[in-house]
Amino acid sequence: MGAQAAATTNTMSLSERADALEEHMMHELERVVTKSVFSNLTEGKVEMEGGATLQAKHPGKYFNMREDPRLPPMPEKPTLIDYFRCRFASTNHLLQSAALALKSGHEEKVVLACLLHDVAVVSFIRCDHGYWGAQMIEPYVDEEVSWAVKSHQALRFFPDETVGYGYPDMYTKYFGPDYQPEEYIVEEYKRARKHKYYMTSRLICVNDVYAFDPNAKVNIDDFVDIVGRNFRQPEEGLGWDSSPSAHMWRTLMRPTRYL
Ligand SMILES: [Fe+2]
Ligand SMILES: [Fe+2]
């Protein structure tokens, strides 16, 4: 870095520095990788850069329309396990929950539901993650599993003493003692309570490990057989099939394609 660049860096705020670094990184890449509006929204900005502006910033370069070279490469025909290995930012919580369900002797459907309950959180979004996660897996699992994943969004806020589930202490710590779930969650809870698959979803909450143990070692390999028996892996590769949620997987595979 030259003296002038160093001086400029010194007067920059932290976020300006991060932007400059990102800009620098983009110039190093062969193709221009683009950010979707959602990435900006989560940073508190309602913004997008149009194609012409972006191309002017990177003369002579094309936009990326394939894999993002900064991310771990995925096999040609990815499986759910490949997403665990190459795209999910953190899998310990899911693995621990599934291990607990397995140890408690629950059937495979419940173990799978636990293994996938926060699939949306670890791959792209926190808010309403139960709904997003359920949609991602719906075409590939038994309806009981996706329903359970969807409904844990609401059920986890409400105790069920019959199975020893109380309101998580962690939520009081995270959201404050006065936090009340919104109306749509309360309504969802009331509907779920009467549903035939209620207990499957409730078991997600019971096995949801709220006290995360960073040292516990559970490996996805322990669940390969259960996934194999209960998750309909598409032959073309997860994301390259034509299911109603294939695009969600494809987007995770190549999140910075221009279109
Ligand atoms: Fe969750
Ligand atoms: Fe969870």
CSV table of C-alpha atoms and ligand atoms in Angstrom, one decimal:
chain,number,residue,atom,x,y,z
A,1,MET,CA,0.0,0.0,0.0
A,2,GLY,CA,1.5,3.4,-1.0
A,3,ALA,CA,1.8,6.3,1.5
A,4,GLN,CA,-1.2,8.1,0.2
A,5,ALA,CA,-3.4,5.0,0.3
A,6,ALA,CA,-2.2,4.4,3.9
A,7,ALA,CA,-3.0,8.0,4.8
A,8,THR,CA,-6.5,7.6,3.3
A,9,THR,CA,-7.0,4.3,5.1
A,10,ASN,CA,-6.1,6.0,8.4
A,11,THR,CA,-8.8,8.6,8.1
A,12,MET,CA,-11.5,6.1,7.1
A,13,SER,CA,-14.1,4.8,9.5
A,14,LEU,CA,-14.3,1.0,10.0
A,15,SER,CA,-17.2,0.5,7.6
A,16,GLU,CA,-15.5,2.7,5.0
A,17,ARG,CA,-12.4,0.5,5.3
A,18,ALA,CA,-14.5,-2.6,4.9
A,19,ASP,CA,-16.1,-1.1,1.8
A,20,ALA,CA,-12.7,-0.2,0.4
A,21,LEU,CA,-11.4,-3.7,1.1
A,22,GLU,CA,-14.4,-5.2,-0.6
A,23,GLU,CA,-14.0,-2.9,-3.6
A,24,HIS,CA,-10.4,-3.9,-3.8
A,25,MET,CA,-11.3,-7.6,-3.7
A,26,MET,CA,-13.9,-7.2,-6.4
A,27,HIS,CA,-11.2,-5.7,-8.7
A,28,GLU,CA,-9.0,-8.7,-8.1
A,29,LEU,CA,-11.8,-11.1,-9.3
A,30,GLU,CA,-12.2,-12.0,-12.9
A,31,ARG,CA,-15.9,-11.3,-13.0
A,32,VAL,CA,-17.9,-8.7,-11.0
A,33,VAL,CA,-19.8,-10.4,-8.2
A,34,THR,CA,-22.9,-8.5,-7.3
A,35,LYS,CA,-24.8,-8.0,-4.0
A,36,SER,CA,-28.5,-8.5,-3.9
A,37,VAL,CA,-30.7,-5.8,-2.4
A,38,PHE,CA,-31.4,-8.0,0.6
A,39,SER,CA,-27.7,-7.9,1.6
A,40,ASN,CA,-28.0,-4.1,1.7
A,41,LEU,CA,-31.3,-4.2,3.6
A,42,THR,CA,-29.7,-6.2,6.4
A,43,GLU,CA,-27.1,-3.5,6.7
A,44,GLY,CA,-29.8,-0.9,7.1
A,45,LYS,CA,-29.7,0.5,3.5
A,46,VAL,CA,-32.4,0.5,0.9
A,47,GLU,CA,-30.0,0.5,-2.0
A,48,MET,CA,-28.9,-1.2,-5.1
A,49,GLU,CA,-26.3,-0.5,-7.7
A,50,GLY,CA,-27.6,-0.6,-11.3
A,51,GLY,CA,-25.7,-2.5,-14.0
A,52,ALA,CA,-24.4,0.6,-15.8
A,53,THR,CA,-22.9,2.1,-12.6
A,54,LEU,CA,-21.3,-1.2,-11.6
A,55,GLN,CA,-19.8,-1.8,-15.0
A,56,ALA,CA,-18.4,1.7,-15.1
A,57,LYS,CA,-16.6,0.9,-11.8
A,58,HIS,CA,-15.2,-2.3,-13.4
A,59,PRO,CA,-14.3,-1.4,-17.0
A,60,GLY,CA,-13.8,-4.3,-19.3
A,61,LYS,CA,-15.3,-6.9,-16.9
A,62,TYR,CA,-18.4,-9.0,-17.1
A,63,PHE,CA,-20.8,-9.8,-14.3
A,64,ASN,CA,-20.6,-13.1,-12.6
A,65,MET,CA,-23.2,-15.6,-13.8
A,66,ARG,CA,-21.8,-18.7,-12.3
A,67,GLU,CA,-20.3,-19.8,-9.0
A,68,ASP,CA,-18.7,-17.3,-6.7
A,69,PRO,CA,-15.0,-18.0,-6.7
A,70,ARG,CA,-14.7,-16.8,-3.1
A,71,LEU,CA,-17.0,-19.6,-1.8
A,72,PRO,CA,-16.1,-23.3,-1.4
A,73,PRO,CA,-16.7,-25.0,-4.7
A,74,MET,CA,-19.7,-27.4,-4.7
A,75,PRO,CA,-19.8,-30.7,-6.6
A,76,GLU,CA,-21.7,-30.8,-9.9
A,77,LYS,CA,-24.6,-32.7,-8.4
A,78,PRO,CA,-24.7,-31.5,-4.8
A,79,THR,CA,-26.5,-33.4,-2.1
A,80,LEU,CA,-27.9,-32.1,1.2
A,81,ILE,CA,-24.7,-33.3,2.9
A,82,ASP,CA,-22.7,-31.1,0.5
A,83,TYR,CA,-24.7,-28.1,1.6
A,84,PHE,CA,-23.9,-29.0,5.2
A,85,ARG,CA,-20.2,-29.1,4.3
A,86,CYS,CA,-19.9,-26.2,1.9
A,87,ARG,CA,-22.7,-23.7,2.6
A,88,PHE,CA,-24.1,-23.9,6.1
A,89,ALA,CA,-22.2,-21.4,8.2
A,90,SER,CA,-22.6,-23.3,11.4
A,91,THR,CA,-23.9,-26.9,11.9
A,92,ASN,CA,-23.1,-27.6,15.5
A,93,HIS,CA,-26.5,-26.6,16.8
A,94,LEU,CA,-28.3,-28.7,14.2
A,95,LEU,CA,-26.1,-31.7,14.8
A,96,GLN,CA,-26.4,-31.5,18.5
A,97,SER,CA,-30.2,-31.3,18.4
A,98,ALA,CA,-30.3,-34.3,16.1
A,99,ALA,CA,-27.9,-36.2,18.2
A,100,LEU,CA,-30.1,-35.6,21.3
A,101,ALA,CA,-33.2,-36.7,19.4
A,102,LEU,CA,-31.4,-39.9,18.3
A,103,LYS,CA,-30.2,-40.6,21.9
A,104,SER,CA,-33.7,-40.1,23.2
A,105,GLY,CA,-34.9,-42.9,20.9
A,106,HIS,CA,-37.1,-40.8,18.6
A,107,GLU,CA,-38.1,-42.1,15.2
A,108,GLU,CA,-36.0,-41.0,12.2
A,109,LYS,CA,-38.5,-38.4,11.0
A,110,VAL,CA,-38.1,-36.6,14.3
A,111,VAL,CA,-34.3,-36.8,14.1
A,112,LEU,CA,-34.4,-35.4,10.5
A,113,ALA,CA,-36.7,-32.6,11.6
A,114,CYS,CA,-34.2,-31.7,14.4
A,115,LEU,CA,-31.3,-31.9,12.0
A,116,LEU,CA,-33.0,-29.5,9.6
A,117,HIS,CA,-35.1,-27.3,11.9
A,118,ASP,CA,-32.8,-24.2,11.6
A,119,VAL,CA,-31.6,-24.9,8.1
A,120,ALA,CA,-32.7,-21.4,7.0
A,121,VAL,CA,-30.8,-19.7,9.9
A,122,VAL,CA,-27.5,-21.4,9.0
A,123,SER,CA,-27.8,-20.8,5.3
A,124,PHE,CA,-29.3,-17.4,4.8
A,125,ILE,CA,-31.9,-15.9,7.1
A,126,ARG,CA,-32.9,-15.6,10.8
A,127,CYS,CA,-36.3,-13.9,10.7
A,128,ASP,CA,-39.2,-16.3,10.0
A,129,HIS,CA,-36.7,-19.0,9.6
A,130,GLY,CA,-39.1,-21.8,10.4
A,131,TYR,CA,-41.2,-20.8,7.4
A,132,TRP,CA,-38.3,-20.4,5.0
A,133,GLY,CA,-36.7,-23.7,6.2
A,134,ALA,CA,-39.9,-25.6,5.7
A,135,GLN,CA,-40.2,-24.3,2.1
A,136,MET,CA,-36.7,-25.3,1.3
A,137,ILE,CA,-37.1,-28.9,2.4
A,138,GLU,CA,-40.8,-29.5,1.6
A,139,PRO,CA,-40.4,-31.2,-1.8
A,140,TYR,CA,-37.9,-33.6,-0.4
A,141,VAL,CA,-39.2,-34.8,3.0
A,142,ASP,CA,-42.3,-36.2,4.5
A,143,GLU,CA,-45.0,-33.5,5.1
A,144,GLU,CA,-44.7,-34.2,8.8
A,145,VAL,CA,-41.1,-33.1,8.8
A,146,SER,CA,-41.6,-29.8,6.9
A,147,TRP,CA,-44.7,-29.0,8.9
A,148,ALA,CA,-42.8,-29.6,12.1
A,149,VAL,CA,-40.0,-27.3,10.9
A,150,LYS,CA,-42.4,-24.6,10.0
A,151,SER,CA,-44.3,-24.7,13.3
A,152,HIS,CA,-41.3,-24.7,15.6
A,153,GLN,CA,-41.2,-21.0,14.7
A,154,ALA,CA,-44.2,-20.5,16.9
A,155,LEU,CA,-44.2,-23.4,19.3
A,156,ARG,CA,-40.8,-22.6,20.8
A,157,PHE,CA,-42.2,-19.5,22.4
A,158,PHE,CA,-44.9,-21.4,24.3
A,159,PRO,CA,-44.4,-24.0,27.1
A,160,ASP,CA,-45.8,-27.5,27.2
A,161,GLU,CA,-45.3,-28.9,30.6
A,162,THR,CA,-46.5,-32.3,29.5
A,163,VAL,CA,-43.2,-32.8,27.8
A,164,GLY,CA,-41.2,-30.7,30.2
A,165,TYR,CA,-40.7,-27.8,27.8
A,166,GLY,CA,-40.6,-24.4,29.4
A,167,TYR,CA,-40.0,-20.9,27.9
A,168,PRO,CA,-36.3,-20.9,27.1
A,169,ASP,CA,-34.2,-18.9,29.6
A,170,MET,CA,-32.1,-18.0,26.6
A,171,TYR,CA,-35.0,-16.1,25.1
A,172,THR,CA,-35.3,-14.0,28.2
A,173,LYS,CA,-31.6,-13.3,28.0
A,174,TYR,CA,-31.7,-12.5,24.3
A,175,PHE,CA,-35.1,-10.6,23.9
A,176,GLY,CA,-35.6,-9.2,27.4
A,177,PRO,CA,-38.1,-10.2,30.1
A,178,ASP,CA,-41.0,-8.2,28.4
A,179,TYR,CA,-40.8,-9.7,25.0
A,180,GLN,CA,-44.1,-11.0,23.7
A,181,PRO,CA,-44.5,-13.0,20.5
A,182,GLU,CA,-46.4,-11.1,17.8
A,183,GLU,CA,-50.0,-11.8,17.0
A,184,TYR,CA,-49.3,-14.0,13.9
A,185,ILE,CA,-47.1,-16.2,16.0
A,186,VAL,CA,-49.8,-16.5,18.7
A,187,GLU,CA,-52.3,-17.5,16.0
A,188,GLU,CA,-49.9,-19.9,14.5
A,189,TYR,CA,-49.4,-21.5,17.9
A,190,LYS,CA,-53.1,-21.9,18.4
A,191,ARG,CA,-53.5,-23.6,15.0
A,192,ALA,CA,-50.5,-25.8,15.6
A,193,ARG,CA,-51.7,-26.9,19.0
A,194,LYS,CA,-54.7,-28.7,17.4
A,195,HIS,CA,-52.7,-30.2,14.5
A,196,LYS,CA,-52.1,-33.9,14.0
A,197,TYR,CA,-48.4,-33.4,13.8
A,198,TYR,CA,-48.2,-31.1,16.8
A,199,MET,CA,-46.0,-33.4,18.8
A,200,THR,CA,-43.4,-33.8,16.0
A,201,SER,CA,-42.9,-30.1,16.0
A,202,ARG,CA,-42.9,-29.9,19.8
A,203,LEU,CA,-40.2,-32.5,19.9
A,204,ILE,CA,-38.0,-30.1,17.8
A,205,CYS,CA,-38.4,-27.6,20.7
A,206,VAL,CA,-37.6,-30.3,23.3
A,207,ASN,CA,-34.5,-31.3,21.4
A,208,ASP,CA,-33.5,-27.8,20.4
A,209,VAL,CA,-30.4,-27.4,22.4
A,210,TYR,CA,-30.6,-23.9,23.9
A,211,ALA,CA,-27.4,-24.2,25.8
A,212,PHE,CA,-25.0,-24.5,22.9
A,213,ASP,CA,-21.9,-26.4,23.7
A,214,PRO,CA,-19.1,-25.2,21.4
A,215,ASN,CA,-17.0,-28.2,22.4
A,216,ALA,CA,-19.4,-30.9,21.6
A,217,LYS,CA,-18.3,-32.8,18.6
A,218,VAL,CA,-21.0,-34.3,16.4
A,219,ASN,CA,-20.3,-35.1,12.8
A,220,ILE,CA,-22.7,-34.9,9.8
A,221,ASP,CA,-21.4,-38.4,8.9
A,222,ASP,CA,-23.4,-39.8,11.8
A,223,PHE,CA,-26.6,-38.8,10.0
A,224,VAL,CA,-25.8,-39.7,6.4
A,225,ASP,CA,-27.9,-42.9,6.6
A,226,ILE,CA,-30.9,-41.2,8.2
A,227,VAL,CA,-30.7,-38.5,5.5
A,228,GLY,CA,-30.4,-41.1,2.8
A,229,ARG,CA,-33.5,-42.9,4.0
A,230,ASN,CA,-35.6,-39.8,4.7
A,231,PHE,CA,-34.5,-37.0,2.3
A,232,ARG,CA,-35.4,-37.5,-1.4
A,233,GLN,CA,-32.1,-36.4,-2.9
A,234,PRO,CA,-32.8,-35.4,-6.5
A,235,GLU,CA,-30.7,-37.2,-9.1
A,236,GLU,CA,-29.8,-34.0,-10.9
A,237,GLY,CA,-28.4,-32.5,-7.7
A,238,LEU,CA,-30.1,-30.5,-5.1
A,239,GLY,CA,-30.8,-27.1,-6.8
A,240,TRP,CA,-30.6,-28.4,-10.4
A,241,ASP,CA,-34.0,-30.3,-10.1
A,242,SER,CA,-37.3,-28.7,-10.9
A,243,SER,CA,-38.9,-28.8,-7.5
A,244,PRO,CA,-40.8,-25.7,-6.2
A,245,SER,CA,-37.8,-24.9,-3.9
A,246,ALA,CA,-34.9,-25.8,-6.2
A,247,HIS,CA,-34.2,-22.2,-6.9
A,248,MET,CA,-33.6,-21.6,-3.2
A,249,TRP,CA,-30.9,-24.2,-3.1
A,250,ARG,CA,-29.5,-22.9,-6.4
A,251,THR,CA,-29.3,-19.4,-4.9
A,252,LEU,CA,-27.3,-20.8,-2.0
A,253,MET,CA,-25.0,-22.5,-4.4
A,254,ARG,CA,-24.3,-19.4,-6.4
A,255,PRO,CA,-25.6,-16.4,-4.4
A,256,THR,CA,-23.9,-13.6,-6.3
A,257,ARG,CA,-25.1,-14.4,-9.9
A,258,TYR,CA,-26.1,-11.1,-11.5
A,259,LEU,CA,-29.5,-12.6,-12.5
B,1,FE,FE,-35.3,-22.3,15.3
B,2,FE,FE,-32.7,-24.3,17.0
